[in-house]
Structures are given as structure tokens and as C-alpha cells.
Coordinates of C-alpha atoms in Angstrom, one line a residue:
M252 CA 86.4 90.4 115.4
S253 CA 84.2 92.3 112.6
R254 CA 84.0 96.1 113.5
R255 CA 81.6 99.0 112.7
V256 CA 83.6 101.6 111.2
A257 CA 82.4 105.0 110.2
L258 CA 85.1 107.3 108.1
V259 CA 84.7 110.9 108.0
G260 CA 86.3 112.5 104.9
P261 CA 86.2 113.3 101.2
A262 CA 84.6 111.1 98.8
H263 CA 83.4 111.7 95.1
P264 CA 82.6 114.1 93.7
Y265 CA 85.6 115.8 95.5
K266 CA 88.7 114.9 93.5
G267 CA 92.3 113.9 94.4
G268 CA 94.4 111.5 96.6
G269 CA 92.3 112.4 99.5
A270 CA 89.2 111.4 98.1
R271 CA 90.4 108.3 96.5
H272 CA 92.3 107.1 99.9
T273 CA 88.8 107.5 101.8
T274 CA 87.2 105.6 99.2
E275 CA 89.8 102.9 98.9
L276 CA 89.6 102.4 102.5
A277 CA 86.1 102.0 102.9
H278 CA 86.3 99.4 100.0
R279 CA 89.0 97.6 101.8
L280 CA 87.5 97.7 105.4
R281 CA 84.3 96.2 103.9
G282 CA 86.2 93.6 101.9
L283 CA 87.7 92.3 105.4
G284 CA 84.2 92.0 106.9
H285 CA 83.8 95.3 108.4
D286 CA 80.7 97.3 108.5
T287 CA 81.7 100.3 107.0
V288 CA 80.4 103.8 106.0
I289 CA 81.8 107.3 104.9
E290 CA 80.2 110.3 106.5
S291 CA 81.6 112.8 103.9
W292 CA 81.2 116.3 103.1
K293 CA 79.2 118.4 101.0
A294 CA 81.2 121.5 101.3
Q295 CA 84.4 121.0 102.7
Y296 CA 86.4 124.1 102.6
P297 CA 85.6 127.7 101.9
A298 CA 86.7 129.0 98.5
A299 CA 89.0 131.4 99.6
L300 CA 90.8 128.6 101.6
Y301 CA 91.3 126.4 98.3
P302 CA 92.2 128.3 95.4
G303 CA 91.9 124.9 93.1
R304 CA 88.9 123.0 91.9
Q305 CA 87.4 121.3 94.5
T306 CA 85.3 118.6 92.9
I307 CA 85.0 116.2 89.4
D308 CA 82.2 115.2 87.7
A309 CA 83.6 111.8 86.6
P310 CA 84.7 109.4 89.5
E311 CA 88.2 108.2 89.1
G312 CA 87.7 105.0 90.9
E313 CA 84.8 103.0 92.0
P314 CA 82.4 105.0 94.2
Y315 CA 81.6 103.4 97.7
P316 CA 78.0 102.7 98.2
D317 CA 77.2 103.6 101.6
T318 CA 78.5 107.2 101.1
R319 CA 76.3 110.2 103.1
H320 CA 77.3 113.8 102.3
R321 CA 75.8 115.9 105.1
L322 CA 79.0 117.8 106.8
A323 CA 79.4 121.0 105.7
W324 CA 82.0 123.8 106.8
Y325 CA 79.3 126.5 107.2
R326 CA 76.8 124.4 109.3
P327 CA 78.2 123.9 112.8
D328 CA 74.5 122.8 113.9
G329 CA 75.2 119.7 112.0
W330 CA 78.7 118.7 113.5
W331 CA 77.7 117.6 116.8
R332 CA 74.5 115.9 115.5
T333 CA 76.8 113.9 113.2
G334 CA 78.9 112.5 116.0
R335 CA 75.9 111.6 117.9
R336 CA 74.3 109.5 114.9
L337 CA 78.0 108.0 114.2
A338 CA 78.4 107.1 117.9
A339 CA 74.9 105.3 117.8
G340 CA 76.2 103.1 114.7
A341 CA 80.0 102.5 114.8
D342 CA 82.6 101.2 117.4
T343 CA 85.2 103.2 115.8
V344 CA 85.1 106.7 114.1
V345 CA 88.1 107.9 112.0
L346 CA 88.7 111.7 111.3
T347 CA 90.7 111.9 107.9
V348 CA 92.9 114.7 108.9
F349 CA 94.1 116.7 105.9
S350 CA 94.1 120.3 107.1
P351 CA 93.6 122.2 110.2
V352 CA 90.9 123.9 108.6
Q353 CA 89.0 120.8 109.4
V354 CA 89.5 120.8 113.2
P355 CA 86.6 123.1 114.0
A356 CA 84.0 120.4 112.5
Y357 CA 86.0 117.3 114.0
L358 CA 85.7 119.6 117.2
G359 CA 82.0 119.4 117.0
L360 CA 81.5 115.9 115.9
L361 CA 83.7 115.0 118.7
A362 CA 81.6 116.5 121.2
G363 CA 78.2 114.9 119.6
V364 CA 80.1 111.2 120.1
W365 CA 81.1 112.2 123.7
S366 CA 77.4 113.0 124.4
A367 CA 76.1 110.0 123.3
R368 CA 78.1 108.1 125.8
A369 CA 78.3 104.8 123.7
G370 CA 81.8 103.9 124.2
T371 CA 83.0 104.7 120.7
R372 CA 86.3 105.1 119.8
V373 CA 87.6 108.3 117.5
V374 CA 90.9 107.9 116.0
A375 CA 92.4 110.8 113.7
L376 CA 94.0 109.4 110.4
C377 CA 96.7 112.4 109.6
H378 CA 97.3 112.5 106.3
N379 CA 99.3 115.6 107.2
V380 CA 99.7 116.6 111.0
L381 CA 100.7 120.1 109.7
P382 CA 100.9 122.0 106.5
H383 CA 104.0 122.1 104.5
E384 CA 103.7 125.7 104.5
R385 CA 101.9 126.4 108.0
R386 CA 100.7 129.3 110.2
A387 CA 100.7 129.6 114.0
V388 CA 97.1 129.1 114.3
D389 CA 97.4 125.6 112.7
V390 CA 99.4 124.4 115.5
S391 CA 97.0 125.3 118.1
L392 CA 94.1 123.8 115.8
M393 CA 96.1 120.6 115.5
R394 CA 97.0 120.4 119.3
A395 CA 93.5 120.8 120.5
L396 CA 92.2 118.0 118.1
L397 CA 95.2 115.1 118.7
R398 CA 94.6 115.7 122.7
R399 CA 91.0 115.2 122.3
V400 CA 90.8 111.8 120.2
D401 CA 91.6 108.3 121.6
G402 CA 94.2 107.3 119.0
V403 CA 96.4 108.6 116.6
V404 CA 97.2 107.4 113.0
V405 CA 100.2 108.9 110.7
H406 CA 102.0 107.8 107.7
S407 CA 105.8 108.3 108.8
D408 CA 108.0 108.0 111.4
E409 CA 108.8 111.8 111.0
Q410 CA 105.0 112.6 111.2
A411 CA 104.6 110.4 114.0
R412 CA 107.2 112.5 116.1
L413 CA 105.6 115.6 115.3
A414 CA 102.1 114.5 116.2
E415 CA 103.8 113.2 119.6
G416 CA 104.9 116.6 120.3
L417 CA 101.3 118.1 119.9
R418 CA 99.5 115.4 121.7
G419 CA 101.6 115.7 125.1
P420 CA 102.7 113.6 127.8
G421 CA 100.2 110.8 129.1
R422 CA 98.8 109.9 126.0
P423 CA 99.0 106.9 123.8
R424 CA 101.7 107.3 121.4
P425 CA 100.8 107.9 117.4
V426 CA 100.8 104.6 115.3
V427 CA 102.7 104.3 112.1
A428 CA 100.7 102.9 109.3
H429 CA 102.4 103.5 105.8
M430 CA 100.5 104.7 103.3
P431 CA 99.3 102.0 100.5
P432 CA 98.4 102.9 96.7
H433 CA 95.1 104.1 96.1
L434 CA 95.9 105.0 92.2
P435 CA 93.3 106.7 90.0
E436 CA 91.5 104.4 87.0
T437 CA 93.3 105.6 84.3
G438 CA 92.5 102.7 81.8
G439 CA 96.1 101.6 81.9
P440 CA 99.6 103.0 80.1
L441 CA 99.5 103.6 76.5
P442 CA 101.2 100.7 74.7
A443 CA 104.6 101.2 75.1
V444 CA 107.1 102.5 72.5
P445 CA 111.1 102.2 72.4
G446 CA 113.2 105.2 72.8
E447 CA 113.6 108.8 74.6
R448 CA 111.0 111.2 74.6
R449 CA 113.5 113.9 75.9
R450 CA 110.8 115.2 78.1
L451 CA 110.3 115.0 81.7
L452 CA 107.0 115.6 83.6
F453 CA 106.3 117.2 86.9
L454 CA 102.7 116.2 88.3
G455 CA 100.5 117.5 90.8
I456 CA 99.4 120.5 92.8
V457 CA 101.9 123.3 92.5
R458 CA 103.0 124.9 95.6
P459 CA 106.3 126.2 97.0
Y460 CA 107.3 123.0 99.0
K461 CA 106.8 121.0 95.7
G462 CA 110.0 122.6 94.6
V463 CA 109.2 123.1 91.0
D464 CA 111.7 125.8 91.0
L465 CA 114.4 124.0 91.9
L466 CA 113.7 121.6 89.0
L467 CA 113.6 124.8 86.5
R468 CA 117.1 125.6 87.9
A469 CA 118.3 122.1 87.5
L470 CA 116.8 121.5 83.9
A471 CA 118.9 124.7 83.1
D472 CA 121.8 123.4 84.4
G473 CA 122.0 119.5 84.6
A474 CA 119.9 118.4 81.3
P475 CA 120.7 118.2 77.8
D476 CA 119.5 121.3 75.9
D477 CA 117.1 119.2 74.0
V478 CA 115.2 118.0 77.1
A479 CA 111.7 119.8 78.1
L480 CA 109.6 119.8 81.1
T481 CA 106.1 119.6 81.3
V482 CA 104.4 120.8 84.7
A483 CA 100.8 119.7 84.9
G484 CA 98.5 120.5 87.9
E485 CA 96.9 123.5 89.6
F486 CA 98.9 126.3 90.3
W487 CA 98.0 127.8 93.8
G488 CA 100.0 130.9 93.1
G489 CA 99.6 131.2 89.4
T490 CA 102.1 130.6 86.6
E491 CA 103.3 133.9 87.0
E492 CA 106.4 133.3 88.9
L493 CA 107.7 130.2 87.5
A494 CA 107.2 131.3 83.8
A495 CA 109.2 134.4 85.1
L496 CA 112.1 132.0 86.3
A497 CA 111.9 129.9 83.3
G498 CA 112.2 133.5 81.4
E499 CA 115.7 133.8 83.4
L500 CA 117.1 131.0 83.1
G501 CA 116.8 130.9 79.2
I502 CA 114.9 128.1 79.1
A503 CA 111.2 129.5 78.7
D504 CA 110.9 127.4 75.1
R505 CA 111.7 124.3 77.0
V506 CA 108.9 124.8 79.8
D507 CA 105.4 123.7 79.2
L508 CA 103.2 125.1 82.3
R509 CA 99.7 123.3 81.8
D510 CA 97.5 125.0 84.8
G511 CA 94.5 122.9 86.1
Y512 CA 93.6 119.8 87.4
V513 CA 94.5 116.7 85.3
P514 CA 92.0 114.3 85.0
A515 CA 92.5 110.7 85.3
R516 CA 91.8 109.8 81.6
D517 CA 94.9 112.1 80.7
L518 CA 97.2 110.7 82.7
P519 CA 98.3 108.1 80.2
E520 CA 99.2 110.4 77.3
L521 CA 101.2 112.8 79.9
F522 CA 103.1 109.5 81.1
A523 CA 103.6 108.5 77.7
G524 CA 105.3 111.3 76.7
A525 CA 107.5 111.5 79.2
D526 CA 111.5 109.9 79.9
A527 CA 110.7 110.1 83.9
A528 CA 108.4 111.7 86.6
V529 CA 110.3 114.2 88.7
L530 CA 109.4 115.1 92.3
P531 CA 111.6 117.6 93.6
Y532 CA 109.8 118.1 96.7
R533 CA 111.6 120.3 99.6
T534 CA 109.5 118.4 102.2
A535 CA 106.7 115.6 101.7
T536 CA 104.6 112.9 104.0
A537 CA 103.7 110.6 101.4
S538 CA 102.8 110.7 97.5
Q539 CA 101.2 108.5 95.1
N540 CA 103.3 109.8 92.1
V541 CA 105.9 107.3 92.5
W542 CA 103.4 104.4 92.4
L543 CA 101.5 106.4 89.6
A544 CA 104.5 106.5 87.5
H545 CA 105.5 103.4 87.9
E546 CA 102.2 101.9 87.0
H547 CA 102.1 104.0 83.6
G548 CA 105.9 102.3 83.2
V549 CA 107.8 105.7 83.9
P550 CA 111.0 106.0 85.9
V551 CA 111.1 108.5 88.7
I552 CA 113.6 111.4 89.7
A553 CA 112.9 112.1 93.4
T554 CA 114.1 113.4 96.7
R555 CA 114.2 111.6 99.7
A556 CA 111.9 114.3 101.5
G557 CA 109.0 112.0 103.7
T558 CA 108.4 108.7 102.2
L559 CA 109.3 109.4 98.6
A560 CA 112.6 107.1 98.8
D561 CA 111.0 103.9 100.0
H562 CA 109.2 103.4 96.8
V563 CA 112.3 104.0 94.5
R564 CA 114.8 101.4 93.9
E565 CA 117.8 103.8 93.1
G566 CA 119.6 102.9 89.8
V567 CA 117.0 100.1 89.1
D568 CA 113.7 102.0 88.7
G569 CA 114.6 105.9 89.3
L570 CA 117.2 108.1 90.9
L571 CA 117.2 110.1 94.3
C572 CA 118.7 113.2 95.9
A573 CA 118.6 114.9 99.0
P574 CA 115.5 117.6 99.4
G575 CA 116.0 121.1 98.7
D576 CA 119.6 120.7 96.8
A577 CA 119.2 122.4 93.4
D578 CA 122.7 120.9 92.7
G579 CA 121.8 117.4 94.0
L580 CA 118.9 117.5 91.5
T581 CA 121.3 119.1 88.6
R582 CA 123.7 115.9 89.1
A583 CA 120.5 113.6 89.0
L584 CA 119.3 114.9 85.8
A585 CA 122.6 115.0 84.4
A586 CA 123.3 111.5 85.3
F587 CA 119.8 110.3 84.3
Y588 CA 120.4 111.6 80.7
A589 CA 123.8 109.4 80.6
P590 CA 123.7 107.4 77.2
G591 CA 121.2 104.5 77.5
E592 CA 120.0 105.5 81.0
P593 CA 116.6 106.6 80.5
E594 CA 116.0 103.4 79.0
R595 CA 117.8 100.9 81.4
L596 CA 115.6 102.8 84.1
R597 CA 112.6 102.3 82.5
A598 CA 113.2 98.7 81.7
G599 CA 113.3 98.4 85.7
V600 CA 110.0 99.5 86.1
R601 CA 107.5 97.3 87.7
P602 CA 103.7 98.3 88.9
V603 CA 103.1 98.1 92.8
D604 CA 100.6 95.1 94.3
P605 CA 98.5 97.2 96.3
A606 CA 96.8 94.0 98.1
P607 CA 99.8 93.7 100.8
Y608 CA 99.7 97.2 101.8
W609 CA 96.3 97.6 102.5
K610 CA 95.8 94.4 104.7
D611 CA 98.5 95.9 106.8
Y612 CA 97.6 99.4 106.7
A613 CA 93.6 98.1 107.5
D614 CA 95.1 95.9 110.6
T615 CA 97.3 98.8 112.0
L616 CA 94.4 101.4 112.0
L617 CA 92.0 99.1 113.4
G618 CA 94.4 97.8 115.9
V619 CA 95.0 101.7 117.5

């Protein structure tokens, strides 16, 4: 049965996985016959709460044509009006939740939907139920939202348990929809070159929960002395602390800290220069970086945090270790650089087929 769906979330010119996911979801829903619009933001977060760059100039995928940019964090008068308008045109409104900072706007939007008395269902699609580095107010905000929506969708069993606790008794349980691939358009991998690069790659926003400090310690203790590391992404706390740690460990000359958002066009060269992508996360929900590395022919060394391990075939296209365990990561790097192992694992890498993931994801979301 065809649905009228309104997705509330970031889209181009906002950057990163959240905007790509919202946009790809809209394309996929339309491809399945559902009348879909995106209600995006013209101002999503105050700059003080998101120290990185929020927007980009060139889209990293095909923009969705039916996208509006009217919501603003500083215009609460528009939240309620947006809810009323969406209720008039949609059977289902999906609120994509990345941060509790969005909750006040979403509560205002919900009030507008309810005031229209149109029978529209509202679903919270939680990329993160709570932040990895959370404050007490985050719990209160998310509890307020999750107890008011008709349904909740999350990306892992762990997140479902967390959402259920906030949602409280007597409400439908959160539903798990496994995150599908939504990769940036990079132009594809560069031609494969045989041999080892003697370099590892960490890619993405650098925050404490990502475990880059653990990776530096493991590099010092577990990798051969001629293996280097590139850390490429936005450093939310600056590079000084990690640079100092690299100096203390005696590996400053082997660590390249590249602060700043990495546009899609630069990714093939970064991956081509690496033997493996390393995801040393202490905690995680779902990440695209395993699939992104595999799309560029690169094996992955990751922790078992969140759903990372679901996409790594250990000993075939990558290696796994426990989250938060510097010694385990050290052993994984040493095992990876056993003679012939980087090339053997590279040979096992296969790109992901996104279509089956998206069909299951859309069916689960609309079945809530």
C-alpha cells in the first residue's frame, strides 16, 4: 500500500552520514512507490553546539528533488506550523533524531501535528538514542520525545533496550531496523596497486568515544616501526591533545593529524594509501565506515562496539577486537602486519550490495 511520508531531517547542503541517510531513504521510499518529501533545516544547530563545519558546497550524492528547507532552531514559531502542514499532507511523519538538541523543535512540530487532528502517525527514527558523551538534560529531553511519538525505530538491539527504558511501560516497544548502506559518491576506488602501503587510516569526526588515543598507543606497541597512521576528520577538541600523546609515545613522526572535513572526492586517494581502515571505537551505534572502506578495496580493523562487527568477516576482510581494550587493539595491529596478511585480507574485501538492506529497512520503518 502506498504511503504519504514526510521525513524531517538534514539534507544537502548539510554534510555527512545523517544527510546522506535522509536523502537516500527518501529516494528509496519513492522508488518503492511511496509519495515522499523531506522537510529539512535552514539552521539545524547553534554553532556553539556543533564546532565542526555544518554544510558543504557540492552534494555527495543525488539531491532529493522534493526537499524543503524551512526549519530553524531559532524560530520556534515555525515548528508548530510545520507540524500542521505535514499532518495535512502525510500519513506518516518520520523525525530523524541525531541529537537531543533537536528535541525542542520536534516537540513543537509534534504539537502542530496533534492540533491538526488528522490521524497522522509520528515515528522517531533514532540514529542515537542518547549521545555517546551525554549530559543529564539529554536523558530528560529524549524521554520527553520518545514518550510522545507513536513509534520508535533504532539501529541495534542495544539501542532498542535504551529507548525502551526511556519510553516507559505501556507503549509499543522500539523496533530495530538494521542500518543500510548510504555511502557518498566518490567516483569509485583508484586502480589497485599491489604491495603494502605501511600506513593505517582513521577517518571521521575525532571525539573521545572514537578511541583514537587507544589507536595511538596500539600503533606504538603493536605495529612495526615503519608503519604510519593518518587521522583524517574534524577534531572537535583540537589536535593538541592527540599530538602531545603521539609525542609522549615517541611516534609523532609516524602520525599525520589532518584536521578538517574530508570531502567525498578526497576519499579514494586516502583509502588507496592505506593498508587498512581502523575503527577503534569505545562505543558505537552504527557506522558506514566499514562499508566505505570495503567499497574502496580496503580491509578493516575494528572493535566489536555497536554493529561494527556485523559487517566485518573476521580473518577474511578484517580483524576485530574488544572495545576500549588498548592491549587487544595492539594485538590486532601486530596480527594484521604478520607477513603477507595485509595483502591476504585485502584480497577478501568485497563491496556491499545496498538494495536488500534498503528494502528491509523501508519495510520495517513503514510497518511501525
